[in-house]
Amino acid sequence: MLVLNLALFGPPGSGKGTQSQILQERLGFAPVASGDLLRAEIKTGSPLGREIKTIMDRGELVPDAIVDRIVQNQVRKCVGEGRSIVFDGYPRNLTQLHKLEKMLEELQSDLHLAINLELDEDTLVRRMTSRRVCPSCKSVFNLITHPPRREGICDNCGEELELRPDDQPDAISTRFAEYHSQTEPMLNYLGDQGILQRIDADQTMEKVHEMVADAISDQRGQLSR
Ligand code: AMP
């Protein structure tokens, strides 16, 4: 299958993590999820991890230099293995995007498609406060749209589910502000490059996946021409 690197965008709570998970399971994409990589660093208990946790719990963005370093190894590994990548939460601003473009170019690869999952802010806040994540296997649930079979327990590994500290209301407002100021300008740039698709994400997980999968096969068709 033709390699296709896809970046998923969308405001916090728009379902990037869920769609990325489905793409991994059904289409064999390799994930590069900066939030997960940063949370993994926090888990090691390193000084860097503690620094990251303080920033992340406030809902602010982690400095580019730290994120780039953490993401870089993963990108190299996936490209080296010839796998299609789904970027989730990265890049977050134009500086990170240009860094990624350079990194992919050096690896004789490219960013082939960007998808923005669009949803209004009230719906997003409702979604985020009902989101629960598994600290162990990283599965994502939602008490309204995708509840676990047993309350508070992960379907996949039986671990107790958590509300992320950055899904608390104060952190949520900071994250929206960051999204508007940092991430939206990037979408204009990607639009100009002709690789941005906008998808109405106020639909079921399956329906959104169908549209994402269609955008992927259209783009694969274009690339193979
Ligand atoms: P996420 O899991 O993508 O919602 O990210 C959770 C938090 O991790 C964000 O609010 C930021 O504090 C941090 N983070 C994740 N990805 C990035 C990134 N690419 N650049 C800066 N900070 C990030």
mmCIF file of N, CA, C and O in Angstrom, residues 15-117:
data_model
loop_
_atom_site.group_PDB
_atom_site.id
_atom_site.type_symbol
_atom_site.label_atom_id
_atom_site.label_comp_id
_atom_site.label_asym_id
_atom_site.label_seq_id
_atom_site.Cartn_x
_atom_site.Cartn_y
_atom_site.Cartn_z
ATOM 1 N N GLY A 15 -11.869 14.649 18.558
ATOM 2 C CA GLY A 15 -11.847 13.219 18.221
ATOM 3 C C GLY A 15 -10.611 12.765 17.477
ATOM 4 O O GLY A 15 -10.608 11.688 16.870
ATOM 5 N N LYS A 16 -9.551 13.555 17.531
ATOM 6 C CA LYS A 16 -8.310 13.182 16.821
ATOM 7 C C LYS A 16 -7.770 11.839 17.335
ATOM 8 O O LYS A 16 -7.404 10.976 16.553
ATOM 9 N N GLY A 17 -7.746 11.714 18.663
ATOM 10 C CA GLY A 17 -7.197 10.489 19.262
ATOM 11 C C GLY A 17 -7.991 9.263 18.856
ATOM 12 O O GLY A 17 -7.423 8.219 18.512
ATOM 13 N N THR A 18 -9.317 9.398 18.861
ATOM 14 C CA THR A 18 -10.187 8.279 18.498
ATOM 15 C C THR A 18 -9.980 7.890 17.035
ATOM 16 O O THR A 18 -9.832 6.712 16.706
ATOM 17 N N GLN A 19 -9.951 8.895 16.158
ATOM 18 C CA GLN A 19 -9.775 8.595 14.725
ATOM 19 C C GLN A 19 -8.395 7.996 14.466
ATOM 20 O O GLN A 19 -8.248 7.084 13.652
ATOM 21 N N SER A 20 -7.408 8.485 15.193
ATOM 22 C CA SER A 20 -6.060 7.944 15.020
ATOM 23 C C SER A 20 -6.046 6.466 15.422
ATOM 24 O O SER A 20 -5.471 5.622 14.723
ATOM 25 N N GLN A 21 -6.706 6.174 16.529
ATOM 26 C CA GLN A 21 -6.773 4.777 17.002
ATOM 27 C C GLN A 21 -7.417 3.860 15.952
ATOM 28 O O GLN A 21 -6.924 2.777 15.670
ATOM 29 N N ILE A 22 -8.504 4.338 15.328
ATOM 30 C CA ILE A 22 -9.183 3.528 14.309
ATOM 31 C C ILE A 22 -8.283 3.329 13.083
ATOM 32 O O ILE A 22 -8.218 2.242 12.507
ATOM 33 N N LEU A 23 -7.564 4.397 12.707
ATOM 34 C CA LEU A 23 -6.673 4.283 11.542
ATOM 35 C C LEU A 23 -5.552 3.276 11.804
ATOM 36 O O LEU A 23 -5.123 2.558 10.897
ATOM 37 N N GLN A 24 -5.104 3.219 13.052
ATOM 38 C CA GLN A 24 -4.061 2.234 13.400
ATOM 39 C C GLN A 24 -4.619 0.825 13.297
ATOM 40 O O GLN A 24 -4.002 -0.065 12.706
ATOM 41 N N GLU A 25 -5.823 0.632 13.855
ATOM 42 C CA GLU A 25 -6.399 -0.714 13.902
ATOM 43 C C GLU A 25 -6.832 -1.213 12.527
ATOM 44 O O GLU A 25 -6.625 -2.360 12.187
ATOM 45 N N ARG A 26 -7.440 -0.320 11.734
ATOM 46 C CA ARG A 26 -8.045 -0.802 10.481
ATOM 47 C C ARG A 26 -7.163 -0.611 9.260
ATOM 48 O O ARG A 26 -7.277 -1.355 8.297
ATOM 49 N N LEU A 27 -6.338 0.440 9.272
ATOM 50 C CA LEU A 27 -5.557 0.716 8.060
ATOM 51 C C LEU A 27 -4.049 0.619 8.303
ATOM 52 O O LEU A 27 -3.262 0.966 7.419
ATOM 53 N N GLY A 28 -3.657 0.176 9.496
ATOM 54 C CA GLY A 28 -2.239 -0.084 9.778
ATOM 55 C C GLY A 28 -1.356 1.145 9.888
ATOM 56 O O GLY A 28 -0.136 1.051 9.744
ATOM 57 N N PHE A 29 -1.962 2.310 10.157
ATOM 58 C CA PHE A 29 -1.145 3.522 10.320
ATOM 59 C C PHE A 29 -0.311 3.434 11.597
ATOM 60 O O PHE A 29 -0.739 2.829 12.582
ATOM 61 N N ALA A 30 0.870 4.048 11.564
ATOM 62 C CA ALA A 30 1.706 4.142 12.766
ATOM 63 C C ALA A 30 1.443 5.501 13.413
ATOM 64 O O ALA A 30 1.440 6.517 12.711
ATOM 65 N N PRO A 31 1.197 5.549 14.727
ATOM 66 C CA PRO A 31 0.867 6.828 15.347
ATOM 67 C C PRO A 31 2.092 7.640 15.746
ATOM 68 O O PRO A 31 3.076 7.086 16.224
ATOM 69 N N VAL A 32 2.013 8.948 15.526
ATOM 70 C CA VAL A 32 2.944 9.862 16.187
ATOM 71 C C VAL A 32 2.040 10.851 16.917
ATOM 72 O O VAL A 32 1.480 11.766 16.315
ATOM 73 N N ALA A 33 1.825 10.596 18.200
ATOM 74 C CA ALA A 33 0.912 11.406 19.007
ATOM 75 C C ALA A 33 1.738 12.119 20.068
ATOM 76 O O ALA A 33 2.190 11.505 21.037
ATOM 77 N N SER A 34 1.947 13.425 19.849
ATOM 78 C CA SER A 34 2.862 14.148 20.743
ATOM 79 C C SER A 34 2.371 14.127 22.184
ATOM 80 O O SER A 34 3.176 13.984 23.105
ATOM 81 N N GLY A 35 1.038 14.254 22.389
ATOM 82 C CA GLY A 35 0.509 14.237 23.752
ATOM 83 C C GLY A 35 0.866 12.929 24.461
ATOM 84 O O GLY A 35 1.303 12.927 25.616
ATOM 85 N N ASP A 36 0.708 11.807 23.758
ATOM 86 C CA ASP A 36 1.027 10.495 24.362
ATOM 87 C C ASP A 36 2.524 10.379 24.641
ATOM 88 O O ASP A 36 2.932 9.845 25.668
ATOM 89 N N LEU A 37 3.339 10.863 23.700
ATOM 90 C CA LEU A 37 4.796 10.786 23.894
ATOM 91 C C LEU A 37 5.211 11.646 25.095
ATOM 92 O O LEU A 37 6.067 11.253 25.884
ATOM 93 N N LEU A 38 4.559 12.817 25.230
ATOM 94 C CA LEU A 38 4.878 13.684 26.379
ATOM 95 C C LEU A 38 4.412 13.042 27.680
ATOM 96 O O LEU A 38 5.128 13.053 28.682
ATOM 97 N N ARG A 39 3.226 12.424 27.643
ATOM 98 C CA ARG A 39 2.733 11.754 28.857
ATOM 99 C C ARG A 39 3.637 10.576 29.225
ATOM 100 O O ARG A 39 3.854 10.284 30.403
ATOM 101 N N ALA A 40 4.190 9.898 28.226
ATOM 102 C CA ALA A 40 5.105 8.779 28.497
ATOM 103 C C ALA A 40 6.373 9.299 29.185
ATOM 104 O O ALA A 40 6.899 8.662 30.100
ATOM 105 N N GLU A 41 6.839 10.480 28.762
ATOM 106 C CA GLU A 41 8.027 11.074 29.399
ATOM 107 C C GLU A 41 7.706 11.434 30.856
ATOM 108 O O GLU A 41 8.521 11.219 31.747
ATOM 109 N N ILE A 42 6.500 11.951 31.094
ATOM 110 C CA ILE A 42 6.094 12.292 32.465
ATOM 111 C C ILE A 42 6.136 11.039 33.336
ATOM 112 O O ILE A 42 6.617 11.057 34.465
ATOM 113 N N LYS A 43 5.659 9.936 32.771
ATOM 114 C CA LYS A 43 5.582 8.674 33.520
ATOM 115 C C LYS A 43 6.954 8.169 33.972
ATOM 116 O O LYS A 43 7.067 7.478 34.984
ATOM 117 N N THR A 44 7.999 8.520 33.225
ATOM 118 C CA THR A 44 9.335 8.051 33.613
ATOM 119 C C THR A 44 9.800 8.745 34.900
ATOM 120 O O THR A 44 10.741 8.294 35.543
ATOM 121 N N GLY A 45 9.151 9.887 35.254
ATOM 122 C CA GLY A 45 9.528 10.596 36.476
ATOM 123 C C GLY A 45 10.810 11.402 36.323
ATOM 124 O O GLY A 45 11.356 11.890 37.315
ATOM 125 N N SER A 46 11.296 11.584 35.095
ATOM 126 C CA SER A 46 12.541 12.331 34.861
ATOM 127 C C SER A 46 12.309 13.823 35.150
ATOM 128 O O SER A 46 11.166 14.287 35.155
ATOM 129 N N PRO A 47 13.408 14.597 35.370
ATOM 130 C CA PRO A 47 13.263 16.055 35.554
ATOM 131 C C PRO A 47 12.533 16.687 34.368
ATOM 132 O O PRO A 47 11.668 17.543 34.543
ATOM 133 N N LEU A 48 12.858 16.223 33.142
ATOM 134 C CA LEU A 48 12.175 16.745 31.960
ATOM 135 C C LEU A 48 10.680 16.439 32.052
ATOM 136 O O LEU A 48 9.829 17.281 31.758
ATOM 137 N N GLY A 49 10.358 15.221 32.485
ATOM 138 C CA GLY A 49 8.967 14.809 32.642
ATOM 139 C C GLY A 49 8.219 15.702 33.629
ATOM 140 O O GLY A 49 7.072 16.077 33.392
ATOM 141 N N ARG A 50 8.900 16.071 34.725
ATOM 142 C CA ARG A 50 8.236 16.929 35.730
ATOM 143 C C ARG A 50 7.989 18.323 35.160
ATOM 144 O O ARG A 50 6.948 18.921 35.392
ATOM 145 N N GLU A 51 8.955 18.804 34.380
ATOM 146 C CA GLU A 51 8.799 20.125 33.748
ATOM 147 C C GLU A 51 7.608 20.096 32.781
ATOM 148 O O GLU A 51 6.757 20.992 32.763
ATOM 149 N N ILE A 52 7.537 19.017 31.999
ATOM 150 C CA ILE A 52 6.445 18.875 31.026
ATOM 151 C C ILE A 52 5.093 18.839 31.745
ATOM 152 O O ILE A 52 4.139 19.483 31.340
ATOM 153 N N LYS A 53 5.032 18.100 32.857
ATOM 154 C CA LYS A 53 3.751 17.930 33.566
ATOM 155 C C LYS A 53 3.199 19.269 34.049
ATOM 156 O O LYS A 53 2.014 19.553 33.910
ATOM 157 N N THR A 54 4.078 20.124 34.594
ATOM 158 C CA THR A 54 3.620 21.426 35.093
ATOM 159 C C THR A 54 2.991 22.228 33.959
ATOM 160 O O THR A 54 1.921 22.830 34.120
ATOM 161 N N ILE A 55 3.627 22.223 32.801
ATOM 162 C CA ILE A 55 3.116 23.003 31.659
ATOM 163 C C ILE A 55 1.808 22.404 31.153
ATOM 164 O O ILE A 55 0.812 23.092 30.928
ATOM 165 N N MET A 56 1.816 21.091 31.011
ATOM 166 C CA MET A 56 0.666 20.389 30.431
ATOM 167 C C MET A 56 -0.579 20.502 31.306
ATOM 168 O O MET A 56 -1.682 20.701 30.787
ATOM 169 N N ASP A 57 -0.403 20.409 32.623
ATOM 170 C CA ASP A 57 -1.564 20.477 33.531
ATOM 171 C C ASP A 57 -2.253 21.837 33.461
ATOM 172 O O ASP A 57 -3.434 21.954 33.747
ATOM 173 N N ARG A 58 -1.506 22.865 33.072
ATOM 174 C CA ARG A 58 -2.122 24.204 32.924
ATOM 175 C C ARG A 58 -2.825 24.337 31.587
ATOM 176 O O ARG A 58 -3.494 25.321 31.334
ATOM 177 N N GLY A 59 -2.625 23.376 30.690
ATOM 178 C CA GLY A 59 -3.251 23.427 29.363
ATOM 179 C C GLY A 59 -2.427 24.228 28.377
ATOM 180 O O GLY A 59 -2.858 24.510 27.269
ATOM 181 N N GLU A 60 -1.223 24.627 28.791
ATOM 182 C CA GLU A 60 -0.362 25.399 27.883
ATOM 183 C C GLU A 60 0.414 24.468 26.959
ATOM 184 O O GLU A 60 0.500 23.263 27.214
ATOM 185 N N LEU A 61 0.995 25.060 25.898
ATOM 186 C CA LEU A 61 1.785 24.234 24.982
ATOM 187 C C LEU A 61 3.198 24.048 25.526
ATOM 188 O O LEU A 61 3.792 24.966 26.075
ATOM 189 N N VAL A 62 3.723 22.857 25.361
ATOM 190 C CA VAL A 62 5.091 22.532 25.758
ATOM 191 C C VAL A 62 6.035 23.185 24.730
ATOM 192 O O VAL A 62 5.711 23.204 23.534
ATOM 193 N N PRO A 63 7.186 23.748 25.168
ATOM 194 C CA PRO A 63 8.078 24.418 24.207
ATOM 195 C C PRO A 63 8.454 23.531 23.022
ATOM 196 O O PRO A 63 8.669 22.326 23.172
ATOM 197 N N ASP A 64 8.549 24.183 21.847
ATOM 198 C CA ASP A 64 8.806 23.457 20.599
ATOM 199 C C ASP A 64 10.043 22.562 20.676
ATOM 200 O O ASP A 64 10.033 21.435 20.175
ATOM 201 N N ALA A 65 11.116 23.070 21.305
ATOM 202 C CA ALA A 65 12.378 22.305 21.317
ATOM 203 C C ALA A 65 12.179 20.947 21.991
ATOM 204 O O ALA A 65 12.713 19.937 21.522
ATOM 205 N N ILE A 66 11.415 20.930 23.070
ATOM 206 C CA ILE A 66 11.173 19.662 23.792
ATOM 207 C C ILE A 66 10.332 18.728 22.922
ATOM 208 O O ILE A 66 10.645 17.547 22.748
ATOM 209 N N VAL A 67 9.255 19.282 22.351
ATOM 210 C CA VAL A 67 8.350 18.460 21.540
ATOM 211 C C VAL A 67 9.082 17.889 20.329
ATOM 212 O O VAL A 67 9.005 16.687 20.046
ATOM 213 N N ASP A 68 9.846 18.737 19.634
ATOM 214 C CA ASP A 68 10.541 18.282 18.431
ATOM 215 C C ASP A 68 11.469 17.121 18.758
ATOM 216 O O ASP A 68 11.539 16.140 18.022
ATOM 217 N N ARG A 69 12.173 17.268 19.887
ATOM 218 C CA ARG A 69 13.132 16.221 20.264
ATOM 219 C C ARG A 69 12.398 14.896 20.521
ATOM 220 O O ARG A 69 12.815 13.835 20.085
ATOM 221 N N ILE A 70 11.274 14.995 21.235
ATOM 222 C CA ILE A 70 10.537 13.786 21.618
ATOM 223 C C ILE A 70 9.888 13.102 20.404
ATOM 224 O O ILE A 70 9.829 11.881 20.313
ATOM 225 N N VAL A 71 9.437 13.927 19.460
ATOM 226 C CA VAL A 71 8.718 13.390 18.300
ATOM 227 C C VAL A 71 9.672 12.806 17.246
ATOM 228 O O VAL A 71 9.369 11.831 16.563
ATOM 229 N N GLN A 72 10.846 13.437 17.154
ATOM 230 C CA GLN A 72 11.779 13.118 16.076
ATOM 231 C C GLN A 72 12.108 11.619 15.935
ATOM 232 O O GLN A 72 12.026 11.067 14.836
ATOM 233 N N ASN A 73 12.448 10.991 17.065
ATOM 234 C CA ASN A 73 12.833 9.565 17.022
ATOM 235 C C ASN A 73 11.727 8.697 16.458
ATOM 236 O O ASN A 73 11.953 7.790 15.663
ATOM 237 N N GLN A 74 10.520 9.007 16.911
ATOM 238 C CA GLN A 74 9.357 8.230 16.482
ATOM 239 C C GLN A 74 9.136 8.375 14.974
ATOM 240 O O GLN A 74 8.864 7.400 14.282
ATOM 241 N N VAL A 75 9.285 9.616 14.464
ATOM 242 C CA VAL A 75 9.078 9.858 13.030
ATOM 243 C C VAL A 75 10.120 9.074 12.219
ATOM 244 O O VAL A 75 9.792 8.371 11.262
ATOM 245 N N ARG A 76 11.365 9.173 12.647
ATOM 246 C CA ARG A 76 12.437 8.453 11.926
ATOM 247 C C ARG A 76 12.170 6.959 11.885
ATOM 248 O O ARG A 76 12.348 6.305 10.864
ATOM 249 N N LYS A 77 11.744 6.432 13.031
ATOM 250 C CA LYS A 77 11.502 4.989 13.131
ATOM 251 C C LYS A 77 10.388 4.571 12.149
ATOM 252 O O LYS A 77 10.548 3.635 11.379
ATOM 253 N N CYS A 78 9.281 5.304 12.159
ATOM 254 C CA CYS A 78 8.137 4.934 11.313
ATOM 255 C C CYS A 78 8.483 5.053 9.831
ATOM 256 O O CYS A 78 8.141 4.176 9.035
ATOM 257 N N VAL A 79 9.170 6.150 9.457
ATOM 258 C CA VAL A 79 9.536 6.320 8.047
ATOM 259 C C VAL A 79 10.493 5.201 7.646
ATOM 260 O O VAL A 79 10.352 4.599 6.574
ATOM 261 N N GLY A 80 11.444 4.895 8.532
ATOM 262 C CA GLY A 80 12.415 3.833 8.265
ATOM 263 C C GLY A 80 11.730 2.490 8.014
ATOM 264 O O GLY A 80 12.196 1.682 7.209
ATOM 265 N N GLU A 81 10.630 2.261 8.711
ATOM 266 C CA GLU A 81 9.902 0.996 8.558
ATOM 267 C C GLU A 81 8.949 1.026 7.356
ATOM 268 O O GLU A 81 8.230 0.057 7.109
ATOM 269 N N GLY A 82 8.926 2.162 6.659
ATOM 270 C CA GLY A 82 8.076 2.287 5.469
ATOM 271 C C GLY A 82 6.582 2.304 5.797
ATOM 272 O O GLY A 82 5.752 1.929 4.970
ATOM 273 N N ARG A 83 6.255 2.781 7.017
ATOM 274 C CA ARG A 83 4.841 2.796 7.400
ATOM 275 C C ARG A 83 4.208 4.162 7.169
ATOM 276 O O ARG A 83 4.889 5.185 7.248
ATOM 277 N N SER A 84 2.918 4.169 6.892
ATOM 278 C CA SER A 84 2.178 5.428 6.813
ATOM 279 C C SER A 84 1.988 5.937 8.238
ATOM 280 O O SER A 84 1.712 5.156 9.144
ATOM 281 N N ILE A 85 2.126 7.259 8.414
ATOM 282 C CA ILE A 85 2.037 7.833 9.759
ATOM 283 C C ILE A 85 0.746 8.625 9.917
ATOM 284 O O ILE A 85 0.337 9.338 8.993
ATOM 285 N N VAL A 86 0.126 8.502 11.096
ATOM 286 C CA VAL A 86 -0.932 9.445 11.443
ATOM 287 C C VAL A 86 -0.408 10.317 12.584
ATOM 288 O O VAL A 86 -0.047 9.824 13.647
ATOM 289 N N PHE A 87 -0.291 11.624 12.298
ATOM 290 C CA PHE A 87 0.147 12.583 13.304
ATOM 291 C C PHE A 87 -1.080 13.067 14.066
ATOM 292 O O PHE A 87 -2.064 13.481 13.449
ATOM 293 N N ASP A 88 -0.994 12.997 15.386
ATOM 294 C CA ASP A 88 -2.120 13.417 16.227
ATOM 295 C C ASP A 88 -1.589 14.399 17.273
ATOM 296 O O ASP A 88 -0.786 14.028 18.114
ATOM 297 N N GLY A 89 -2.016 15.663 17.163
ATOM 298 C CA GLY A 89 -1.575 16.674 18.130
ATOM 299 C C GLY A 89 -0.250 17.307 17.758
ATOM 300 O O GLY A 89 0.271 18.140 18.499
ATOM 301 N N TYR A 90 0.307 16.898 16.666
ATOM 302 C CA TYR A 90 1.582 17.426 16.185
ATOM 303 C C TYR A 90 1.526 17.476 14.667
ATOM 304 O O TYR A 90 1.065 16.503 14.069
ATOM 305 N N PRO A 91 1.979 18.506 14.008
ATOM 306 C CA PRO A 91 2.471 19.750 14.583
ATOM 307 C C PRO A 91 1.338 20.610 15.155
ATOM 308 O O PRO A 91 0.189 20.459 14.754
ATOM 309 N N ARG A 92 1.705 21.510 16.057
ATOM 310 C CA ARG A 92 0.718 22.327 16.758
ATOM 311 C C ARG A 92 0.787 23.790 16.328
ATOM 312 O O ARG A 92 -0.076 24.584 16.668
ATOM 313 N N ASN A 93 1.860 24.172 15.659
ATOM 314 C CA ASN A 93 2.013 25.560 15.203
ATOM 315 C C ASN A 93 2.911 25.554 13.953
ATOM 316 O O ASN A 93 3.460 24.505 13.586
ATOM 317 N N LEU A 94 3.039 26.732 13.340
ATOM 318 C CA LEU A 94 3.794 26.793 12.076
ATOM 319 C C LEU A 94 5.264 26.405 12.244
ATOM 320 O O LEU A 94 5.847 25.768 11.368
ATOM 321 N N THR A 95 5.848 26.762 13.403
ATOM 322 C CA THR A 95 7.263 26.408 13.623
ATOM 323 C C THR A 95 7.429 24.897 13.617
ATOM 324 O O THR A 95 8.326 24.349 12.974
ATOM 325 N N GLN A 96 6.555 24.205 14.352
ATOM 326 C CA GLN A 96 6.636 22.737 14.389
ATOM 327 C C GLN A 96 6.364 22.140 13.006
ATOM 328 O O GLN A 96 6.998 21.167 12.597
ATOM 329 N N LEU A 97 5.427 22.744 12.272
ATOM 330 C CA LEU A 97 5.116 22.224 10.938
ATOM 331 C C LEU A 97 6.333 22.329 10.015
ATOM 332 O O LEU A 97 6.672 21.371 9.308
ATOM 333 N N HIS A 98 7.005 23.485 10.056
ATOM 334 C CA HIS A 98 8.169 23.647 9.178
ATOM 335 C C HIS A 98 9.279 22.679 9.577
ATOM 336 O O HIS A 98 9.982 22.151 8.722
ATOM 337 N N LYS A 99 9.420 22.441 10.879
ATOM 338 C CA LYS A 99 10.409 21.474 11.368
ATOM 339 C C LYS A 99 10.088 20.072 10.820
ATOM 340 O O LYS A 99 10.952 19.339 10.347
ATOM 341 N N LEU A 100 8.817 19.738 10.873
ATOM 342 C CA LEU A 100 8.380 18.415 10.403
ATOM 343 C C LEU A 100 8.609 18.277 8.897
ATOM 344 O O LEU A 100 9.103 17.245 8.426
ATOM 345 N N GLU A 101 8.254 19.324 8.158
ATOM 346 C CA GLU A 101 8.454 19.279 6.696
ATOM 347 C C GLU A 101 9.918 19.005 6.374
ATOM 348 O O GLU A 101 10.242 18.205 5.494
ATOM 349 N N LYS A 102 10.801 19.678 7.127
ATOM 350 C CA LYS A 102 12.246 19.536 6.894
ATOM 351 C C LYS A 102 12.690 18.107 7.234
ATOM 352 O O LYS A 102 13.425 17.474 6.479
ATOM 353 N N MET A 103 12.195 17.624 8.374
ATOM 354 C CA MET A 103 12.560 16.276 8.830
ATOM 355 C C MET A 103 12.116 15.231 7.796
ATOM 356 O O MET A 103 12.876 14.350 7.397
ATOM 357 N N LEU A 104 10.894 15.372 7.292
ATOM 358 C CA LEU A 104 10.374 14.401 6.320
ATOM 359 C C LEU A 104 11.137 14.486 5.001
ATOM 360 O O LEU A 104 11.438 13.464 4.378
ATOM 361 N N GLU A 105 11.469 15.718 4.619
ATOM 362 C CA GLU A 105 12.215 15.893 3.372
ATOM 363 C C GLU A 105 13.577 15.191 3.459
ATOM 364 O O GLU A 105 13.994 14.504 2.527
ATOM 365 N N GLU A 106 14.232 15.364 4.615
ATOM 366 C CA GLU A 106 15.539 14.702 4.811
ATOM 367 C C GLU A 106 15.416 13.184 4.732
ATOM 368 O O GLU A 106 16.350 12.484 4.380
ATOM 369 N N LEU A 107 14.249 12.697 5.088
ATOM 370 C CA LEU A 107 14.012 11.241 5.055
ATOM 371 C C LEU A 107 13.377 10.811 3.725
ATOM 372 O O LEU A 107 12.840 9.715 3.603
ATOM 373 N N GLN A 108 13.428 11.712 2.741
ATOM 374 C CA GLN A 108 12.820 11.484 1.422
ATOM 375 C C GLN A 108 11.329 11.125 1.514
ATOM 376 O O GLN A 108 10.833 10.249 0.821
ATOM 377 N N SER A 109 10.664 11.811 2.435
ATOM 378 C CA SER A 109 9.238 11.590 2.556
ATOM 379 C C SER A 109 8.530 12.950 2.555
ATOM 380 O O SER A 109 9.164 13.968 2.258
ATOM 381 N N ASP A 110 7.257 12.971 2.905
ATOM 382 C CA ASP A 110 6.490 14.208 2.815
ATOM 383 C C ASP A 110 5.247 14.101 3.701
ATOM 384 O O ASP A 110 4.875 12.997 4.106
ATOM 385 N N LEU A 111 4.626 15.259 3.953
ATOM 386 C CA LEU A 111 3.304 15.241 4.570
ATOM 387 C C LEU A 111 2.311 15.282 3.409
ATOM 388 O O LEU A 111 2.334 16.208 2.600
ATOM 389 N N HIS A 112 1.471 14.243 3.299
ATOM 390 C CA HIS A 112 0.650 14.116 2.091
ATOM 391 C C HIS A 112 -0.780 14.615 2.253
ATOM 392 O O HIS A 112 -1.449 14.936 1.274
ATOM 393 N N LEU A 113 -1.244 14.626 3.490
ATOM 394 C CA LEU A 113 -2.649 14.993 3.698
ATOM 395 C C LEU A 113 -2.829 15.564 5.106
ATOM 396 O O LEU A 113 -2.199 15.091 6.057
ATOM 397 N N ALA A 114 -3.674 16.592 5.208
ATOM 398 C CA ALA A 114 -4.021 17.150 6.519
ATOM 399 C C ALA A 114 -5.538 17.159 6.605
ATOM 400 O O ALA A 114 -6.217 17.539 5.639
ATOM 401 N N ILE A 115 -6.063 16.705 7.731
ATOM 402 C CA ILE A 115 -7.514 16.696 7.891
ATOM 403 C C ILE A 115 -7.868 17.487 9.144
ATOM 404 O O ILE A 115 -7.287 17.268 10.207
ATOM 405 N N ASN A 116 -8.782 18.438 8.989
ATOM 406 C CA ASN A 116 -9.231 19.185 10.159
ATOM 407 C C ASN A 116 -10.622 18.717 10.559
ATOM 408 O O ASN A 116 -11.556 18.744 9.760
ATOM 409 N N LEU A 117 -10.745 18.255 11.791
ATOM 410 C CA LEU A 117 -12.036 17.796 12.312
ATOM 411 C C LEU A 117 -12.725 19.005 12.939
ATOM 412 O O LEU A 117 -12.222 19.567 13.906
#
